[in-house]
JSON list of C-alpha atoms in Angstrom, two decimals:
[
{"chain": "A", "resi": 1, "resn": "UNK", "atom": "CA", "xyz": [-6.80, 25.67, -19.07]},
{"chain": "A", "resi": 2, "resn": "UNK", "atom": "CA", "xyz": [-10.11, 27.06, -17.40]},
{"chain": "A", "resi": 3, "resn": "UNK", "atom": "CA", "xyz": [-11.36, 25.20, -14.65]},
{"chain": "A", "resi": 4, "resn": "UNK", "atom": "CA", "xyz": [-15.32, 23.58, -16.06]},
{"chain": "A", "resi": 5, "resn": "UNK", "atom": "CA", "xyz": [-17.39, 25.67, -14.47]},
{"chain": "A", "resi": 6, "resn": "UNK", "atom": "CA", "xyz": [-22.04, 24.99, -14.28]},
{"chain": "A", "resi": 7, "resn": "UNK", "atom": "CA", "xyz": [-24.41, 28.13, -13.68]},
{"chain": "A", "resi": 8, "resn": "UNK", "atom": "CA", "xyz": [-26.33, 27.90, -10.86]},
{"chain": "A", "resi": 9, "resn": "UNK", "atom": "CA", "xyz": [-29.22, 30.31, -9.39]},
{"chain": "A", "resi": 10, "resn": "UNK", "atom": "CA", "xyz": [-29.57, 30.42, -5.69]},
{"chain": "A", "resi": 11, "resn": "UNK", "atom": "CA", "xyz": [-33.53, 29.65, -5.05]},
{"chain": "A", "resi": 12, "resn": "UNK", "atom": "CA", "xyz": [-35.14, 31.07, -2.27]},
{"chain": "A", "resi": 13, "resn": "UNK", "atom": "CA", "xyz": [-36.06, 27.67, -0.43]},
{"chain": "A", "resi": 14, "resn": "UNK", "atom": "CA", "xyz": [-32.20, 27.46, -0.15]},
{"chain": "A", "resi": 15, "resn": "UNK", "atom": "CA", "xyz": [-31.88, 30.49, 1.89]},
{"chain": "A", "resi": 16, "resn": "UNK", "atom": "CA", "xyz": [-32.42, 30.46, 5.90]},
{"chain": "A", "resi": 17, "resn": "UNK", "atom": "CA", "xyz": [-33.50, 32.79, 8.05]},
{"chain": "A", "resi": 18, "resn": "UNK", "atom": "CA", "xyz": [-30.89, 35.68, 7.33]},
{"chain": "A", "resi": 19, "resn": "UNK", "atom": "CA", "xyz": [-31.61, 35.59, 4.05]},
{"chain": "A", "resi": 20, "resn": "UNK", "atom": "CA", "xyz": [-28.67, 33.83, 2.96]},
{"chain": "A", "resi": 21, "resn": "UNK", "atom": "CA", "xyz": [-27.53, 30.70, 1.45]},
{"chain": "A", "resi": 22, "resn": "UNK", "atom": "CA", "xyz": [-27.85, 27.94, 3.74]},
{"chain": "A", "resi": 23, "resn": "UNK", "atom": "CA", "xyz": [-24.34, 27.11, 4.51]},
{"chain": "A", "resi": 24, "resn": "UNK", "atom": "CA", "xyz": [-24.54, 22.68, 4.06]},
{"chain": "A", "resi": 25, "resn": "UNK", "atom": "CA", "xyz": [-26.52, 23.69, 0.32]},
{"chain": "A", "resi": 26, "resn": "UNK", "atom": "CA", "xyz": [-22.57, 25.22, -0.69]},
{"chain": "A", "resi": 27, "resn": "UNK", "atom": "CA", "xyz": [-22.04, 21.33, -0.70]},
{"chain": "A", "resi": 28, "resn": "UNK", "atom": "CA", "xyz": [-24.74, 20.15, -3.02]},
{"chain": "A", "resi": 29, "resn": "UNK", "atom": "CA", "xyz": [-24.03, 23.31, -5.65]},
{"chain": "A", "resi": 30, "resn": "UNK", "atom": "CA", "xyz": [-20.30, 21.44, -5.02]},
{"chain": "A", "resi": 31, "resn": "UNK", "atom": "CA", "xyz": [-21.52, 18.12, -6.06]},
{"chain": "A", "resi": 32, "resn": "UNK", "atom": "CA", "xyz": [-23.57, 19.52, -8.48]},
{"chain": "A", "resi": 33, "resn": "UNK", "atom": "CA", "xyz": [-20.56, 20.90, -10.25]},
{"chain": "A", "resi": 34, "resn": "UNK", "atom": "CA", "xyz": [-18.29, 17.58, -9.47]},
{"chain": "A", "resi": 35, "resn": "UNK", "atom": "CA", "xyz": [-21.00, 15.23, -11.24]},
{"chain": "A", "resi": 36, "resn": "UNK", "atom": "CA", "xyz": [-21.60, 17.86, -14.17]},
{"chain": "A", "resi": 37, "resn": "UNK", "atom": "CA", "xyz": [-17.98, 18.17, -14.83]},
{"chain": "A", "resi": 38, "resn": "UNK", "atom": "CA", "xyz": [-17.73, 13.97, -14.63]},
{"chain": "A", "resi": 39, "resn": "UNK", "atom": "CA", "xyz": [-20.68, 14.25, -17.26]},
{"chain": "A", "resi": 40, "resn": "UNK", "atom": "CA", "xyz": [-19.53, 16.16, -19.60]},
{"chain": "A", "resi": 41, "resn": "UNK", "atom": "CA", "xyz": [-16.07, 14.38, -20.07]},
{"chain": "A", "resi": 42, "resn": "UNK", "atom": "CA", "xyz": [-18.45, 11.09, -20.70]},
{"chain": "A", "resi": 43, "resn": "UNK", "atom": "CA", "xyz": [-18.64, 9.32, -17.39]},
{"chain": "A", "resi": 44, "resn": "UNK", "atom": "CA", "xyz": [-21.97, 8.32, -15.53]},
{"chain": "A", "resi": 45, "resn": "UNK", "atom": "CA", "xyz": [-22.80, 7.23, -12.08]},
{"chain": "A", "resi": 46, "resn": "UNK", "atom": "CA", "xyz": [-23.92, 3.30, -14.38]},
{"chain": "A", "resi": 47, "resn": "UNK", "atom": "CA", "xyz": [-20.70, 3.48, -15.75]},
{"chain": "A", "resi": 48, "resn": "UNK", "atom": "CA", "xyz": [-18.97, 3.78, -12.66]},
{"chain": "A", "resi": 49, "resn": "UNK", "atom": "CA", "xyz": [-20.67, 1.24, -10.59]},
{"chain": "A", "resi": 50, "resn": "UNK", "atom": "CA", "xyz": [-20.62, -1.19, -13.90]},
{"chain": "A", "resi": 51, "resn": "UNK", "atom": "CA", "xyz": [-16.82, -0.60, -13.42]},
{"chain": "A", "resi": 52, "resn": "UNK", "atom": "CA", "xyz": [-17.29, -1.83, -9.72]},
{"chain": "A", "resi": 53, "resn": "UNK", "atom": "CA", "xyz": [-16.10, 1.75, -8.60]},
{"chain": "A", "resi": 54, "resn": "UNK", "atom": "CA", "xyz": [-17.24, 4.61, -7.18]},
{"chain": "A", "resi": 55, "resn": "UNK", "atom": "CA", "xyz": [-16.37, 7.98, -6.54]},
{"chain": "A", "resi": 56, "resn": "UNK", "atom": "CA", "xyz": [-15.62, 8.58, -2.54]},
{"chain": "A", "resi": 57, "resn": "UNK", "atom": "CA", "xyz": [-15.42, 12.18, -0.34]},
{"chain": "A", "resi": 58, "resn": "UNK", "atom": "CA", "xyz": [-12.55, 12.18, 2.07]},
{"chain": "A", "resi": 59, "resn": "UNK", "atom": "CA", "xyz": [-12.37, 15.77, 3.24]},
{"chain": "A", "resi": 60, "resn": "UNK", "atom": "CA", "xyz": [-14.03, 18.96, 2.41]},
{"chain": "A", "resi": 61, "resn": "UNK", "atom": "CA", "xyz": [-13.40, 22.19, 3.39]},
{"chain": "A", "resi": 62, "resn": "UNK", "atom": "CA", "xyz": [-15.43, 25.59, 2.93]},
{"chain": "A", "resi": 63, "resn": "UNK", "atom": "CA", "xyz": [-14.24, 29.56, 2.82]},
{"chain": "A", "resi": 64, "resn": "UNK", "atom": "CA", "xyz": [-17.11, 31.32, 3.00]},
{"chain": "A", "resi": 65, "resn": "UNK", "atom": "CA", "xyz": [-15.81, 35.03, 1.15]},
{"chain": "A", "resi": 66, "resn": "UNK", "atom": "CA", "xyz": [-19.41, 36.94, 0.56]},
{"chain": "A", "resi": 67, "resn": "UNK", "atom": "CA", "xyz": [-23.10, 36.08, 1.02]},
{"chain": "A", "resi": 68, "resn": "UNK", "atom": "CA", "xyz": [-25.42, 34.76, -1.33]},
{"chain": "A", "resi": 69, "resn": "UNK", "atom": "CA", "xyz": [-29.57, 35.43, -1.84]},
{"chain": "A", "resi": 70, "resn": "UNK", "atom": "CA", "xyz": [-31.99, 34.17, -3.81]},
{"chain": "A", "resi": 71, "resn": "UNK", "atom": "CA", "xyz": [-31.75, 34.92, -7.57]},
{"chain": "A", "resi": 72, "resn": "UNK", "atom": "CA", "xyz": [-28.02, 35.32, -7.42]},
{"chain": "A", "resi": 73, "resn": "UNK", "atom": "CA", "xyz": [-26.36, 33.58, -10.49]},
{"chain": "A", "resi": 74, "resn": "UNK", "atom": "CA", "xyz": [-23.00, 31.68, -9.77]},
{"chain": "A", "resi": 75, "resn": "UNK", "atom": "CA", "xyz": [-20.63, 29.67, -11.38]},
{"chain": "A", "resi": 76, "resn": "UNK", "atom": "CA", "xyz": [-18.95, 26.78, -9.55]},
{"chain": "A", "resi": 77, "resn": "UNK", "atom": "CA", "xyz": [-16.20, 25.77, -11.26]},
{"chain": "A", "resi": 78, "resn": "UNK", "atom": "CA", "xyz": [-14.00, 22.53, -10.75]},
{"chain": "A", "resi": 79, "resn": "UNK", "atom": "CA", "xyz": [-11.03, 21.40, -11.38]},
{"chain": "A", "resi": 80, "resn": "UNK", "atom": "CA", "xyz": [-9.21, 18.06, -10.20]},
{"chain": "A", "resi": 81, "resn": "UNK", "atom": "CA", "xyz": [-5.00, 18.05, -9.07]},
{"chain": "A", "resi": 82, "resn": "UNK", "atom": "CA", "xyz": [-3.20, 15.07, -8.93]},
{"chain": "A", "resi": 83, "resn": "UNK", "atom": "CA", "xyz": [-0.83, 13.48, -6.40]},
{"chain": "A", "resi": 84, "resn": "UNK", "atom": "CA", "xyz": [1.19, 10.31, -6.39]},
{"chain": "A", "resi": 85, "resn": "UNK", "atom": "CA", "xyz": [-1.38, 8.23, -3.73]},
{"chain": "A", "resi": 86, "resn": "UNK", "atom": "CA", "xyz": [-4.85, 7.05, -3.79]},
{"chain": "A", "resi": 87, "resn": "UNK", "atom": "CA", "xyz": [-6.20, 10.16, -3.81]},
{"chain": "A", "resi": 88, "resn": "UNK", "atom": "CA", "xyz": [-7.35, 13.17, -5.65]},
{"chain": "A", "resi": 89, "resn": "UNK", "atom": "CA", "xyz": [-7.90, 16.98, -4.35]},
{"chain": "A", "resi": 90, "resn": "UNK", "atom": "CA", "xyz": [-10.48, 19.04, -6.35]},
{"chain": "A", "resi": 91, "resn": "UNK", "atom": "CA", "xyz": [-10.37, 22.86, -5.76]},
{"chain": "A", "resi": 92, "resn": "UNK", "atom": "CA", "xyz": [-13.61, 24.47, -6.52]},
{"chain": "A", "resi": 93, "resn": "UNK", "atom": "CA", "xyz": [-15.22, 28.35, -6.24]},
{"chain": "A", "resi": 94, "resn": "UNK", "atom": "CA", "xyz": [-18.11, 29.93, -6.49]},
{"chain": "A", "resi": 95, "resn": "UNK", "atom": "CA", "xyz": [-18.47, 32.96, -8.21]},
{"chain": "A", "resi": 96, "resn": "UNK", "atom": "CA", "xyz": [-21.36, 35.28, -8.63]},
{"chain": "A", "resi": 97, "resn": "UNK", "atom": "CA", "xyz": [-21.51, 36.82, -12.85]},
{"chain": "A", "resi": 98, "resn": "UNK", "atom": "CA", "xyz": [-19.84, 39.71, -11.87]},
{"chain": "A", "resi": 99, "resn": "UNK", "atom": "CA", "xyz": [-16.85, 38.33, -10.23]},
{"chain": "A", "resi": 100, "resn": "UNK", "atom": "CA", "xyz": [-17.30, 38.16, -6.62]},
{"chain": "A", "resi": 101, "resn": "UNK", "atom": "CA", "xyz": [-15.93, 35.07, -4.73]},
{"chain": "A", "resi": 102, "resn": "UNK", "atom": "CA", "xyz": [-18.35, 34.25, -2.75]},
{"chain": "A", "resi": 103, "resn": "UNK", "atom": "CA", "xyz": [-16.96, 30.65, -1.51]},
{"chain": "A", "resi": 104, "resn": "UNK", "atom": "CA", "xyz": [-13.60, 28.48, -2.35]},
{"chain": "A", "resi": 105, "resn": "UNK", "atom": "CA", "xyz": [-14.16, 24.71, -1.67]},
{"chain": "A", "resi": 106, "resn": "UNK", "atom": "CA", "xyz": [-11.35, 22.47, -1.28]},
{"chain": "A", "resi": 107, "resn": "UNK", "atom": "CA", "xyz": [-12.35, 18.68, -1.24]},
{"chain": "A", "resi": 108, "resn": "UNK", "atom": "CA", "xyz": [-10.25, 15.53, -1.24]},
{"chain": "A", "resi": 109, "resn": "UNK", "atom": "CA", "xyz": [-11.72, 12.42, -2.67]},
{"chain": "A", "resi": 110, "resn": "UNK", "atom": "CA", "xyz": [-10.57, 8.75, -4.11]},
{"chain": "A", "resi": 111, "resn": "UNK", "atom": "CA", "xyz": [-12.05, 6.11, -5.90]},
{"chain": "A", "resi": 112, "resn": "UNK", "atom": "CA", "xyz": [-13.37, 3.22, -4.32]},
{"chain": "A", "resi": 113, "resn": "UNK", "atom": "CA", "xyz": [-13.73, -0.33, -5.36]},
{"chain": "A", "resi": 114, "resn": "UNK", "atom": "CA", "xyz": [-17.02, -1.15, -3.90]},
{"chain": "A", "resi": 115, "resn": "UNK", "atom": "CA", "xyz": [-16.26, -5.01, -4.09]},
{"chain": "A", "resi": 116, "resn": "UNK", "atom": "CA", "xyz": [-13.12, -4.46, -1.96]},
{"chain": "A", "resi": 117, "resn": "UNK", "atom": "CA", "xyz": [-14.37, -1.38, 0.14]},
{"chain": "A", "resi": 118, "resn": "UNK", "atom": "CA", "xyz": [-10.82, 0.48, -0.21]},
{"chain": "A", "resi": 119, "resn": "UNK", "atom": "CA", "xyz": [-9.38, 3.07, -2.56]},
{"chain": "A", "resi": 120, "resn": "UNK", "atom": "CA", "xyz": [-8.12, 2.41, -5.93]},
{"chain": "A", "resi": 121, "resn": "UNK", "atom": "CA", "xyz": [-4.14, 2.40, -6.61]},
{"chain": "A", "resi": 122, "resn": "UNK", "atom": "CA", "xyz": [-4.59, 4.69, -8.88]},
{"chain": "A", "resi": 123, "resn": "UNK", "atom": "CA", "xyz": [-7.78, 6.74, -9.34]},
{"chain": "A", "resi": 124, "resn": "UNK", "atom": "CA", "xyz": [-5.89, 8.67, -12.19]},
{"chain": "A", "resi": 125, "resn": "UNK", "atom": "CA", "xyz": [-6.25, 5.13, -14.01]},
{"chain": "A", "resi": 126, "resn": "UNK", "atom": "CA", "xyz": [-9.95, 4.88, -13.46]},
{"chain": "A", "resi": 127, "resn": "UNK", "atom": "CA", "xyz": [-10.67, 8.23, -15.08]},
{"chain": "A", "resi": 128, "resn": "UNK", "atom": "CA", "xyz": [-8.63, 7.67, -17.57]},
{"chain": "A", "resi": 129, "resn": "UNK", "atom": "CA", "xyz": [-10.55, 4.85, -18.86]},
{"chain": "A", "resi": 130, "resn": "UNK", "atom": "CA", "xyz": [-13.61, 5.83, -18.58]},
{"chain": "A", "resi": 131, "resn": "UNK", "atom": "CA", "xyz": [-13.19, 9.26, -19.46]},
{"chain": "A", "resi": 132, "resn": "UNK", "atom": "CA", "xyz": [-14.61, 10.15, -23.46]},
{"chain": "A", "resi": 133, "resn": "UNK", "atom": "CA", "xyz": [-12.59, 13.55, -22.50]},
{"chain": "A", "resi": 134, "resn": "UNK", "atom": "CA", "xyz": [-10.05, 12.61, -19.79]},
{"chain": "A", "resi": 135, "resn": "UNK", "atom": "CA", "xyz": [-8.51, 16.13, -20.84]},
{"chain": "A", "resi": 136, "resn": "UNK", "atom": "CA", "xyz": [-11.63, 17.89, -18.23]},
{"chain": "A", "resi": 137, "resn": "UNK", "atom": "CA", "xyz": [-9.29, 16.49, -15.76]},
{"chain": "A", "resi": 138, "resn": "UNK", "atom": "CA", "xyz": [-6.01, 17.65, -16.83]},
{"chain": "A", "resi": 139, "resn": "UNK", "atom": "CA", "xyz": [-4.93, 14.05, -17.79]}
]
């Protein structure tokens, strides 16, 4: 199955002094992708707190492969893998149209009950549920 991928343009307030794309906005085009992909299989950020949960970043890591500039168009794409534990990894790249990797992003992330203030068992569970198209993340 293709990862879910969201088309993004690199504006030129996002660039720094090089020219290039600040390295922290890689993050938020990240994110951007992550909440897209948890939209489009039917889950909101109301839904998840009204479920008493919330999704939680652990550990992210960036590969920076080739520069981007304002006006680029890239996809990010996402796609979640599964373990046994509390948590989740999601591997993500950025792409520009024509191919070129310009960044891999590998995150890993958990669900957390926000009465309790720890992880979820089993954050598979919780998407599950609340998923209209749990098949987004391979479940």
């Amino acid at each position: 199955m293709e990862p879910f991928s969201v088309r993004v343009t690199v504006r030129g307030y996002e660039t720094d002094t090089q020219g290039h794309l600040n390295q922290a906005v890689y993050l938020n085009y990240a994110e951007h992708a992550r909440w897209s992909m948890l939209q489009a299989a039917g889950i909101s950020q109301a839904g998840l707190v009204g479920q008493g949960v919330g999704p939680v970043a652990l550990e992210t890591t960036i590969s920076f492969r080739r520069e981007l500039i304002a006006g680029d168009e890239v996809d990010v794409t996402c796609a979640f893998e599964w373990g046994e534990g509390k948590t989740f990894r999601i591997r993500q790249e950025i792409r520009k149209t024509d191919g070129t990797l310009a960044a891999e992003i590998t995150a890993v992330g958990g669900i957390m009950n926000l009465t309790e203030r720890k992880l979820v068992a089993d954050p598979r569970a919780v998407f599950k549920e609340l998923a209209a198209d749990p098949g987004l993340f391979d479940l």
